[in-house]
Short mmCIF file of C-alpha atoms and ligand atoms in Angstrom, two decimals:
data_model
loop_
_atom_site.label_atom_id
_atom_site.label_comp_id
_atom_site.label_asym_id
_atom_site.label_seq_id
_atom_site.Cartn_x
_atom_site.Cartn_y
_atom_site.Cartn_z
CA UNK A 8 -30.46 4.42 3.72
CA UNK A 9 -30.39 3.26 -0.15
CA UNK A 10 -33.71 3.85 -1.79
CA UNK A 11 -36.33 1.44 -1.80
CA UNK A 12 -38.35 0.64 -4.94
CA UNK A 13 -41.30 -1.82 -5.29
CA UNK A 14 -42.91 -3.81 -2.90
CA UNK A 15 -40.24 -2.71 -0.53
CA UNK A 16 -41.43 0.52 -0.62
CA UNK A 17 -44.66 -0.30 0.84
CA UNK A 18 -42.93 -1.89 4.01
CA UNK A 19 -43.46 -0.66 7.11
CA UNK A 20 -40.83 2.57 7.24
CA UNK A 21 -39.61 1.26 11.28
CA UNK A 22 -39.06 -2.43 10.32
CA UNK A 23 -36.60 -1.57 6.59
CA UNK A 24 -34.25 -0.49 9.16
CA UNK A 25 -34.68 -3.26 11.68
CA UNK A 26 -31.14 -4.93 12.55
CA UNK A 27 -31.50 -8.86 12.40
CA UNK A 28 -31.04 -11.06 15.37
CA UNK A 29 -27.76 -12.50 14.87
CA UNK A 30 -28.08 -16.25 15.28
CA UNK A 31 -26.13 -19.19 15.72
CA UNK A 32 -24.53 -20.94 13.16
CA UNK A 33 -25.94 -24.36 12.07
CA UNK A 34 -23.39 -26.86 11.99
CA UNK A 35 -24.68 -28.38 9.18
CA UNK A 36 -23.95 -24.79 7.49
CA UNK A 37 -20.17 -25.25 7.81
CA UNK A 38 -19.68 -29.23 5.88
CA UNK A 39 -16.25 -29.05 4.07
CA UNK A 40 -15.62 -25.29 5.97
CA UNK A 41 -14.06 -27.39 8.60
CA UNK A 42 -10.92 -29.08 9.36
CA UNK A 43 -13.53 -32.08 11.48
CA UNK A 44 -16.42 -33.96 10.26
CA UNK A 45 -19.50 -32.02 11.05
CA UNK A 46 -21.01 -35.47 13.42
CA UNK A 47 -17.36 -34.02 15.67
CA UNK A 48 -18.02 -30.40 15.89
CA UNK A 49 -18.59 -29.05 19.10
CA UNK A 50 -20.89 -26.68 19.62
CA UNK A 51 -20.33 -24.28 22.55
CA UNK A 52 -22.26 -21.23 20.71
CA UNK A 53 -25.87 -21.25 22.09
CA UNK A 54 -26.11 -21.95 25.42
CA UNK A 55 -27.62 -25.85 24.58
CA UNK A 56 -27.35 -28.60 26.92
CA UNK A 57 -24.33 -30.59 26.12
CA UNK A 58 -26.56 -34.09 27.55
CA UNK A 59 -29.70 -33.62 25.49
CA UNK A 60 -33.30 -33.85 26.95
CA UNK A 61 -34.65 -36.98 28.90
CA UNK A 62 -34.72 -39.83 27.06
CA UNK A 63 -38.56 -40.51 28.65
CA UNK A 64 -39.01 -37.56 26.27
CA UNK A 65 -37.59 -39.38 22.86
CA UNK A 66 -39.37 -42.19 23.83
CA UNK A 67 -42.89 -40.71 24.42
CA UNK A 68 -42.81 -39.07 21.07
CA UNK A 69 -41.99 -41.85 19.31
CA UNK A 70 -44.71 -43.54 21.27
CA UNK A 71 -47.28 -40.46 20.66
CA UNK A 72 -50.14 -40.72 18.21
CA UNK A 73 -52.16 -37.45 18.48
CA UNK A 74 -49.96 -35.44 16.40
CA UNK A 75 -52.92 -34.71 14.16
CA UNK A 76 -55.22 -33.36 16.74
CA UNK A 77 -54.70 -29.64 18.38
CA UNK A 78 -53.23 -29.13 21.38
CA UNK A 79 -55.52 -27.75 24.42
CA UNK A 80 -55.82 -23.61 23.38
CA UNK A 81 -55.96 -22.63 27.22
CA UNK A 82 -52.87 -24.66 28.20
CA UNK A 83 -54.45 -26.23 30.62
CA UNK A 84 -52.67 -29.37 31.77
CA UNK A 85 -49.68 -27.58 30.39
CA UNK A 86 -49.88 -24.70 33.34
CA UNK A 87 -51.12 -27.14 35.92
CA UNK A 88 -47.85 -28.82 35.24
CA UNK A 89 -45.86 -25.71 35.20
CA UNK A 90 -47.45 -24.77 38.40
CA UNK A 91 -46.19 -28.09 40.26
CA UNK A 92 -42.59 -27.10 39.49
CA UNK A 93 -42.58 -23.15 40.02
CA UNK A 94 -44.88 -23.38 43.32
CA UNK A 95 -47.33 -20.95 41.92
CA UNK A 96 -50.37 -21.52 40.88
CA UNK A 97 -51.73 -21.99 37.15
CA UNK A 98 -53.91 -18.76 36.64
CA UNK A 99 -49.95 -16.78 37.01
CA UNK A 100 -48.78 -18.75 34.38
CA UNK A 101 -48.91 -18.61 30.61
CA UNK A 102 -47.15 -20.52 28.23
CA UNK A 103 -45.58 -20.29 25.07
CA UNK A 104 -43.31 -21.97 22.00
CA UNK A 105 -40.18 -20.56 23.56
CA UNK A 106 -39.92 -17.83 25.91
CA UNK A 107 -38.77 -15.39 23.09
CA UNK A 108 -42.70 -15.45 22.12
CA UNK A 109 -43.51 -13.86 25.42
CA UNK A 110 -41.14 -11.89 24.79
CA UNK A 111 -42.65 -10.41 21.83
CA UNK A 112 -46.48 -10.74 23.32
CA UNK A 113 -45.84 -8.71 26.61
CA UNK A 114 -44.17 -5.60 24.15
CA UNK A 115 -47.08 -6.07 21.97
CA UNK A 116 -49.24 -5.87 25.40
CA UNK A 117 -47.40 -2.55 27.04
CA UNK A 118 -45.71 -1.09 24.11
CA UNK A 119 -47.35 1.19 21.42
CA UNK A 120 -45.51 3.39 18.88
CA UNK A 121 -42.95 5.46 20.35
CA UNK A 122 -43.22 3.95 23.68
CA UNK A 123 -40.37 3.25 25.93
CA UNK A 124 -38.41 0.18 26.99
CA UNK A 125 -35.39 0.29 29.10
CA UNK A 126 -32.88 -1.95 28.39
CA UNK A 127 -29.49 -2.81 30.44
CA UNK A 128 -26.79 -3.61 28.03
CA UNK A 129 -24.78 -5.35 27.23
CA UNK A 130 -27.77 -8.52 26.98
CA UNK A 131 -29.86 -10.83 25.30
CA UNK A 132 -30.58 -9.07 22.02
CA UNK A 133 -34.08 -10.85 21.85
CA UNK A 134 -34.94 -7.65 24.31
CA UNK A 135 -33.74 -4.93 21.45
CA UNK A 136 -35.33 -6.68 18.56
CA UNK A 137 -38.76 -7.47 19.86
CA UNK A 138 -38.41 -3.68 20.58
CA UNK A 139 -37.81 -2.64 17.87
CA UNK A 140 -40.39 -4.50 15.72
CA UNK A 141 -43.39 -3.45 18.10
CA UNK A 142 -42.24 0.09 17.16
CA UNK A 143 -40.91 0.76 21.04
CA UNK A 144 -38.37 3.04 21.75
CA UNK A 145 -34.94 1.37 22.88
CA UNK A 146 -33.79 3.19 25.66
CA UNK A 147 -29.96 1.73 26.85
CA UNK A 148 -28.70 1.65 30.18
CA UNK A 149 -25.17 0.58 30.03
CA UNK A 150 -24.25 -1.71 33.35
CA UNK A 151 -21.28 -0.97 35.17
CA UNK A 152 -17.44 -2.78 34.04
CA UNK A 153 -18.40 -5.90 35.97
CA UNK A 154 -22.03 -5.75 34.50
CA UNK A 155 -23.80 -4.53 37.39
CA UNK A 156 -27.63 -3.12 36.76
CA UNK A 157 -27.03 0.30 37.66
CA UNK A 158 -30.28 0.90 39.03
CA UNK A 159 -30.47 4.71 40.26
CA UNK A 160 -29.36 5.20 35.83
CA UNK A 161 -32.22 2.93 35.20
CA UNK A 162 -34.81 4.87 37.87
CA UNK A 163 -33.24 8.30 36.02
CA UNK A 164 -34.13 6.62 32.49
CA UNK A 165 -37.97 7.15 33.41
CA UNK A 166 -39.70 9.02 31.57
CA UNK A 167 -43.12 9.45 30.68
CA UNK A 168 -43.36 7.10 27.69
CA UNK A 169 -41.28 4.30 30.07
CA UNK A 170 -43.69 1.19 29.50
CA UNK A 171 -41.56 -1.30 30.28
CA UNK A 172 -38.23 -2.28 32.00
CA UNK A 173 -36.63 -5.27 31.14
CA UNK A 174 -33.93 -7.75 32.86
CA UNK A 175 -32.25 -10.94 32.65
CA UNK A 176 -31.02 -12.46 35.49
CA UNK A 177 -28.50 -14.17 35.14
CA UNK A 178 -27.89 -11.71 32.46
CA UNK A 179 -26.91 -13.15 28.68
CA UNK A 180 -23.94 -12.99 27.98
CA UNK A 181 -22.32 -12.01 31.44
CA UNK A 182 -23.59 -14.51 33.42
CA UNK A 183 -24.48 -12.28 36.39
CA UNK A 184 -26.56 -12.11 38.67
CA UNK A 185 -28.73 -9.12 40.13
CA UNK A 186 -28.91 -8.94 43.54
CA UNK A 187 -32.87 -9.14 44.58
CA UNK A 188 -32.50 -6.06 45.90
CA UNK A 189 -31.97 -4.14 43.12
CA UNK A 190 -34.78 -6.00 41.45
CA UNK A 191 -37.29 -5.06 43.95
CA UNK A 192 -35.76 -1.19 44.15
CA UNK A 193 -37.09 -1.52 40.31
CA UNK A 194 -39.89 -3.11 40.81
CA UNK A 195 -40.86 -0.27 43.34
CA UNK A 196 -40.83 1.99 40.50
CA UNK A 197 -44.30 0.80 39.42
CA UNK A 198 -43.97 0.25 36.30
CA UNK A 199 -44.34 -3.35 34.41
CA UNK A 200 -40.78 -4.95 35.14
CA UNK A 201 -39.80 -8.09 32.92
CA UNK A 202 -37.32 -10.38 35.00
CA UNK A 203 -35.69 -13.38 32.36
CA UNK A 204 -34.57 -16.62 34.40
CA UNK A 205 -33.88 -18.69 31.21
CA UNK A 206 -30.77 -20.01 33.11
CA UNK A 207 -32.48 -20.17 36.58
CA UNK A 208 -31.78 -23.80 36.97
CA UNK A 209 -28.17 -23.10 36.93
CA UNK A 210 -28.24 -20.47 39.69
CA UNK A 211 -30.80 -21.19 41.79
CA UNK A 212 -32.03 -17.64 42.20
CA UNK A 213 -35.28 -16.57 41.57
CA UNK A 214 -38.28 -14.20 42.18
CA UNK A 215 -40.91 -15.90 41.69
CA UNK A 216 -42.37 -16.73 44.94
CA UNK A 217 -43.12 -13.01 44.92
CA UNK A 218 -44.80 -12.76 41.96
CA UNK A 219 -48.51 -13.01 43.49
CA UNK A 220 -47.54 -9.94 45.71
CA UNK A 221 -46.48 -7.26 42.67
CA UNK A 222 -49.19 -5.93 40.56
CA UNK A 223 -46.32 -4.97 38.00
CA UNK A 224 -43.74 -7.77 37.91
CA UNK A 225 -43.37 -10.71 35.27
CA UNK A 226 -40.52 -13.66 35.64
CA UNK A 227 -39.70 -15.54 32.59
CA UNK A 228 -38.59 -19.39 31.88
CA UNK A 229 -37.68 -21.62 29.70
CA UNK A 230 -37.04 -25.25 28.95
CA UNK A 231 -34.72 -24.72 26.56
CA UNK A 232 -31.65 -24.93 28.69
CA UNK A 233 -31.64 -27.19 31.87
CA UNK A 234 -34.35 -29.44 30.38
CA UNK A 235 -32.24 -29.48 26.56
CA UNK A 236 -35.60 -28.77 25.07
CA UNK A 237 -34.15 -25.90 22.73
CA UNK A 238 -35.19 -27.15 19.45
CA UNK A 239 -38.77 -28.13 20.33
CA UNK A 240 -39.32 -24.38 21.57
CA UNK A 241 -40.99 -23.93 25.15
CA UNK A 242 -40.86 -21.55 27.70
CA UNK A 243 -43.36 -20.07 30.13
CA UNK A 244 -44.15 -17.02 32.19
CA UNK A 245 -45.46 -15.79 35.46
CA UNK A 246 -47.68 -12.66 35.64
CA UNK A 247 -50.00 -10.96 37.60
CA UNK A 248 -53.33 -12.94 37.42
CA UNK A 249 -54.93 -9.99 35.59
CA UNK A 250 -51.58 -9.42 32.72
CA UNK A 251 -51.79 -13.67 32.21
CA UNK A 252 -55.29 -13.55 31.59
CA UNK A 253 -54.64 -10.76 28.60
CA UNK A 254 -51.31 -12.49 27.24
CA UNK A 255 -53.74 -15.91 26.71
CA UNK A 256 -56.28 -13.33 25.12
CA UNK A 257 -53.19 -12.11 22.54
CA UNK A 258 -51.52 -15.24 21.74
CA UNK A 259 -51.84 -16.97 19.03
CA UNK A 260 -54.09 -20.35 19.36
CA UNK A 261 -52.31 -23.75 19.83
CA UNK A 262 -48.89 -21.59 20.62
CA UNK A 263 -47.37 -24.73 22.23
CA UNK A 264 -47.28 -27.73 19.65
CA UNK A 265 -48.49 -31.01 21.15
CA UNK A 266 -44.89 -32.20 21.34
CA UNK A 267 -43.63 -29.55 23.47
CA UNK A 268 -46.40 -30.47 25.79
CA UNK A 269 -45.48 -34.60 26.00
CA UNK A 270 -41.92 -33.40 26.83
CA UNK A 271 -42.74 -31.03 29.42
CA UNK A 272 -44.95 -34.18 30.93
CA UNK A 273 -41.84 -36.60 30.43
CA UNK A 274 -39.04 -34.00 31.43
CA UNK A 275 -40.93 -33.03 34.98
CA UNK A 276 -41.36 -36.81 35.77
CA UNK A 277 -37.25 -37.33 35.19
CA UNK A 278 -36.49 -34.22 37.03
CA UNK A 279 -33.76 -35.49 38.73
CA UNK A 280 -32.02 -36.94 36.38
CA UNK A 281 -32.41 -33.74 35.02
CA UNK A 282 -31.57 -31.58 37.56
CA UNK A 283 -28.47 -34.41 38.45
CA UNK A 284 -27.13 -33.01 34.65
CA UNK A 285 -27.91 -29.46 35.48
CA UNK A 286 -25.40 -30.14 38.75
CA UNK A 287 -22.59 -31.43 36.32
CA UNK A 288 -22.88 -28.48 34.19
CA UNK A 289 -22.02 -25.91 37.11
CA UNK A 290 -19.56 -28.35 38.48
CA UNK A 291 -18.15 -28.42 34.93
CA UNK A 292 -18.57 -24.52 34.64
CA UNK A 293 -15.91 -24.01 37.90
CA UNK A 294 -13.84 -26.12 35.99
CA UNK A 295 -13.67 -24.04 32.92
CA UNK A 296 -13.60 -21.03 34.73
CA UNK A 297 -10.27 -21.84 36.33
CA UNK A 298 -8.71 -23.17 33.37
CA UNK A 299 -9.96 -20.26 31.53
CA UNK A 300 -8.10 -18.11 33.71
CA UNK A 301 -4.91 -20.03 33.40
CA UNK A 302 -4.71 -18.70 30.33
CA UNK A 303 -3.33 -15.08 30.30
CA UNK A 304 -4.69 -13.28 27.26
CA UNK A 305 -8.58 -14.26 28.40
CA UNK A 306 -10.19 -12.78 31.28
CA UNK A 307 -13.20 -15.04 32.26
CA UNK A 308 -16.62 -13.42 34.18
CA UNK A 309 -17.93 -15.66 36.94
CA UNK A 310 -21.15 -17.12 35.81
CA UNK A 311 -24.32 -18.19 37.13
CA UNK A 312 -25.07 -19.60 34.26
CA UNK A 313 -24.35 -22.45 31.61
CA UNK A 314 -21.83 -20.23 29.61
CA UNK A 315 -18.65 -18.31 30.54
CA UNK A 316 -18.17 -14.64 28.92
CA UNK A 317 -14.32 -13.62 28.11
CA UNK A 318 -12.75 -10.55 27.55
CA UNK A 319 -10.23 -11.48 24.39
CA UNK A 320 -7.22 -9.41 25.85
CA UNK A 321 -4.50 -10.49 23.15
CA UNK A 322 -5.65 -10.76 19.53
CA UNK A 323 -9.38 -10.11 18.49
CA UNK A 324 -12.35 -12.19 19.42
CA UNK A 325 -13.44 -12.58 15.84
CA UNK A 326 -10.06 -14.20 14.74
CA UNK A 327 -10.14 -16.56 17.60
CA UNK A 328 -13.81 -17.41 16.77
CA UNK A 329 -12.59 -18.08 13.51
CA UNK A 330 -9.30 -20.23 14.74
CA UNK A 331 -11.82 -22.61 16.92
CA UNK A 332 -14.49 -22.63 14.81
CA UNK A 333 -11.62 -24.08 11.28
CA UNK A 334 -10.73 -26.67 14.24
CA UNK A 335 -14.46 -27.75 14.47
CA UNK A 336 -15.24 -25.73 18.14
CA UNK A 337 -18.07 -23.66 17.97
CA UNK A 338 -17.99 -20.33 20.51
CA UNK A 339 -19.73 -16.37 19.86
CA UNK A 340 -17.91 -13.52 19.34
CA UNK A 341 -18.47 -10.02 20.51
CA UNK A 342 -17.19 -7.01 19.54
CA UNK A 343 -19.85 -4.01 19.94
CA UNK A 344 -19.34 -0.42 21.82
CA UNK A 345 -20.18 -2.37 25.43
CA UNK A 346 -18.92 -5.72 24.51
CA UNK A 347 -15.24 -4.73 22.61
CA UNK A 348 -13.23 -8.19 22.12
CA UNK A 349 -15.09 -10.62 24.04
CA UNK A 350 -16.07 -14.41 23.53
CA UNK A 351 -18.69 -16.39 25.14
CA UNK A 352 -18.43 -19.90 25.71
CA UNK A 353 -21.09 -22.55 26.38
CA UNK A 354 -19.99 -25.11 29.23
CA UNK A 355 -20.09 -29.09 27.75
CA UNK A 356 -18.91 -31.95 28.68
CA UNK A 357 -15.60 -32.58 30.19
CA UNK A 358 -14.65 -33.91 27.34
CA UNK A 359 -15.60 -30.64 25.57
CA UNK A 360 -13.58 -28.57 28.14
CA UNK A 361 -10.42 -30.31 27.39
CA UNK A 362 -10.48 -30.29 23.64
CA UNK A 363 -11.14 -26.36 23.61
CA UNK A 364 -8.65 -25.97 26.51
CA UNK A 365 -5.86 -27.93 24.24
CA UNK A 366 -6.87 -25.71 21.45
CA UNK A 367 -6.71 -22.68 22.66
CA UNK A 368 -3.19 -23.63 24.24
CA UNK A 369 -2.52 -24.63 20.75
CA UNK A 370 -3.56 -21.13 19.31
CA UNK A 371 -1.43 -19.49 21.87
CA UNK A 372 1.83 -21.12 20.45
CA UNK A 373 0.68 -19.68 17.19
CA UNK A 374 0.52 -16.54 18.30
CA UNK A 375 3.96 -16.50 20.54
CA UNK A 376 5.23 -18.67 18.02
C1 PLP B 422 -31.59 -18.74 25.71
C2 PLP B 422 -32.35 -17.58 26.27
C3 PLP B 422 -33.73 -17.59 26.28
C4 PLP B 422 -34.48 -18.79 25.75
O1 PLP B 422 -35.35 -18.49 24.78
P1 PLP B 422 -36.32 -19.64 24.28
O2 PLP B 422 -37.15 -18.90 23.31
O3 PLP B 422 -37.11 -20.10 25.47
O4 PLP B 422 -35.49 -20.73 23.69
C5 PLP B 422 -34.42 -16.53 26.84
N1 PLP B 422 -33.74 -15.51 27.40
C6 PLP B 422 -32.40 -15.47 27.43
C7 PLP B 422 -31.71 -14.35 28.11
C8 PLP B 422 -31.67 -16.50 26.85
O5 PLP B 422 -30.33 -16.45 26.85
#
């Protein structure tokens, strides 16, 4: 590490050495980088839903005239609402602008200095960096070659310090499911056990009915996906009644704007023309899973999700990130010890599908030439 001088010195030692969260590029970011107008670019990079939100949400907040006051500190129409949809009732559930937030508060609520978190890789990084700056201990448990939790490596993991074990399910970016299980064999280790559903809606399974019968298990949701909510930021939890009443202790006040409210209202009242969008996405998703696999140099995992992960077995992933993204198609790249060569690829419209199918057909007579 170089030497620091100045303020920097006076940083906290554990966060100088932090590794960013690697996010998505804005499209706006790449005007004149591109062989498309930026309004064409198709963004398959972030797991957003290719429909948008309800419109009963655009039109309420154009509508809405109590921008200027506070939203409600103890969420509480918010988790009455939340406890309609999930089945379980509002003293489980806790809310927050985005799920990554709870993210950060239930580390800050189990994990001191030096503490332990295990981790299965390859996943959502959110997990590592939230880690990290709480001053937790990373502790990696690599799943198996079809990224499978291997759950007697995370039971041997254990240790003392172990404060936390996390999981998504559908894992990001594999977009596979754990069977439940494995999760309860976990769970029936005691400790606190974090379960991430952000893409729930596209798989349909879920623990949460047993949440009121675990004293150590937490699910976590999010309407940033099935309900195209991303950019307004809100997600929720559900907790043992005793671990939501100390997350709304540690949160910070009004942590869910008074917009993110009005569309959680608007998006549960069109729910099925929400959930009729969710249905086209995994329709669409078989689709580009089977034309991904007509291609020979990528090897597509099935997904439960709204993304497809491929292993780049001709050529590196970077390159053909780069290739689709000059021809105005967004996708992410891997290429890290447990993810070597791989891109993942967010499922859009049909429309999408096609142009990045014809594209990467294109790319592959470039290569063979
Ligand atoms: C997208 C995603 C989220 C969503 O985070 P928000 O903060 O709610 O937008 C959470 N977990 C995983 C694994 C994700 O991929």
């Amino acid at each position: 590490m170089s030497e620091k001088t100045g303020i920097e010195k006076l940083i906290q030692p554990y966060l100088v050495s932090l590794g960013s969260y690697s996010a998505h590029t804005s499209p706006d970011t790449l005007k004149g980088k591109v062989e498309v107008p930026v309004e064409s670019i198709i963004k398959l990079d972030a797991n957003e839903n290719p429909y948008g939100c309800s419109p009963r949400v655009s039109r309420a907040l154009a509508d809405c005239s109590s921008f200027s006051v506070y939203p409600d500190n103890g969420q509480t129409e918010l988790r009455n609402l939340l406890a309609g949809y999930t089945g379980v009732d509002a003293g489980y559930i806790v809310a927050s602008g985005g799920s990554n937030q709870l993210i950060d508060l239930i580390i800050r609520l189990f994990v001191g200095p030096g503490d332990e978190v295990i981790n299965c890789v390859p996943t959502f990084d959110m997990f590592r960096l939230s880690t990290e700056m709480g001053n937790g201990k990373l502790v990696e448990v690599p799943r198996d070659e079809y990224f499978a939790v291997n759950v007697s490596a995370v039971k041997a993991a254990i240790s003392r310090r172990t404060k936390l074990i996390i999981l998504a399910n559908p894992n990001s970016p594999t977009g596979n499911l754990t069977p439940r299980q494995d999760i309860l064999e976990i769970v029936a280790t005691g400790l606190p056990v974090l379960i991430d559903e952000a893409y729930y809606e596209f798989g349909g399974e879920t623990v949460v009915p047993l949440i009121s019968q675990y004293q150590n298990l937490m699910v976590l949701r999010t309407f940033s996906k099935w309900a195209g909510l991303a950019g307004l930021r809100v997600g929720y939890g559900l907790f043992p009644l005793k671990i939501a009443d100390y997350l709304l202790k540690i949160k910070l006040p009004y942590n869910v704007n008074v917009a993110a409210l009005i569309a959680v209202q608007e998006s549960l009242k069109d729910i099925d023309y929400l959930m009729d969008r969710v249905k086209v996405i995994v329709t669409e998703r078989e689709r580009l899973f089977a034309e991904l696999k007509k291609l020979k140099w990528l090897q597509p995992f099935p997904s439960q999700a709204n993304f497809i992960l491929c292993a780049v077995l001709n050529g590196e992933a970077s390159e053909l990130q780069q290739k689709l993204q000059a021809k105005g198609i967004l996708v992410r790249y891997f290429d890290k010890p447990l993810l070597r060569n791989y891109i993942r690829i967010s499922v859009g419209k049909p429309e999408h599908t096609d142009a990045l199918i014809k594209t990467l057909r294109g790319i592959e007579e470039e290569i063979n030439g």
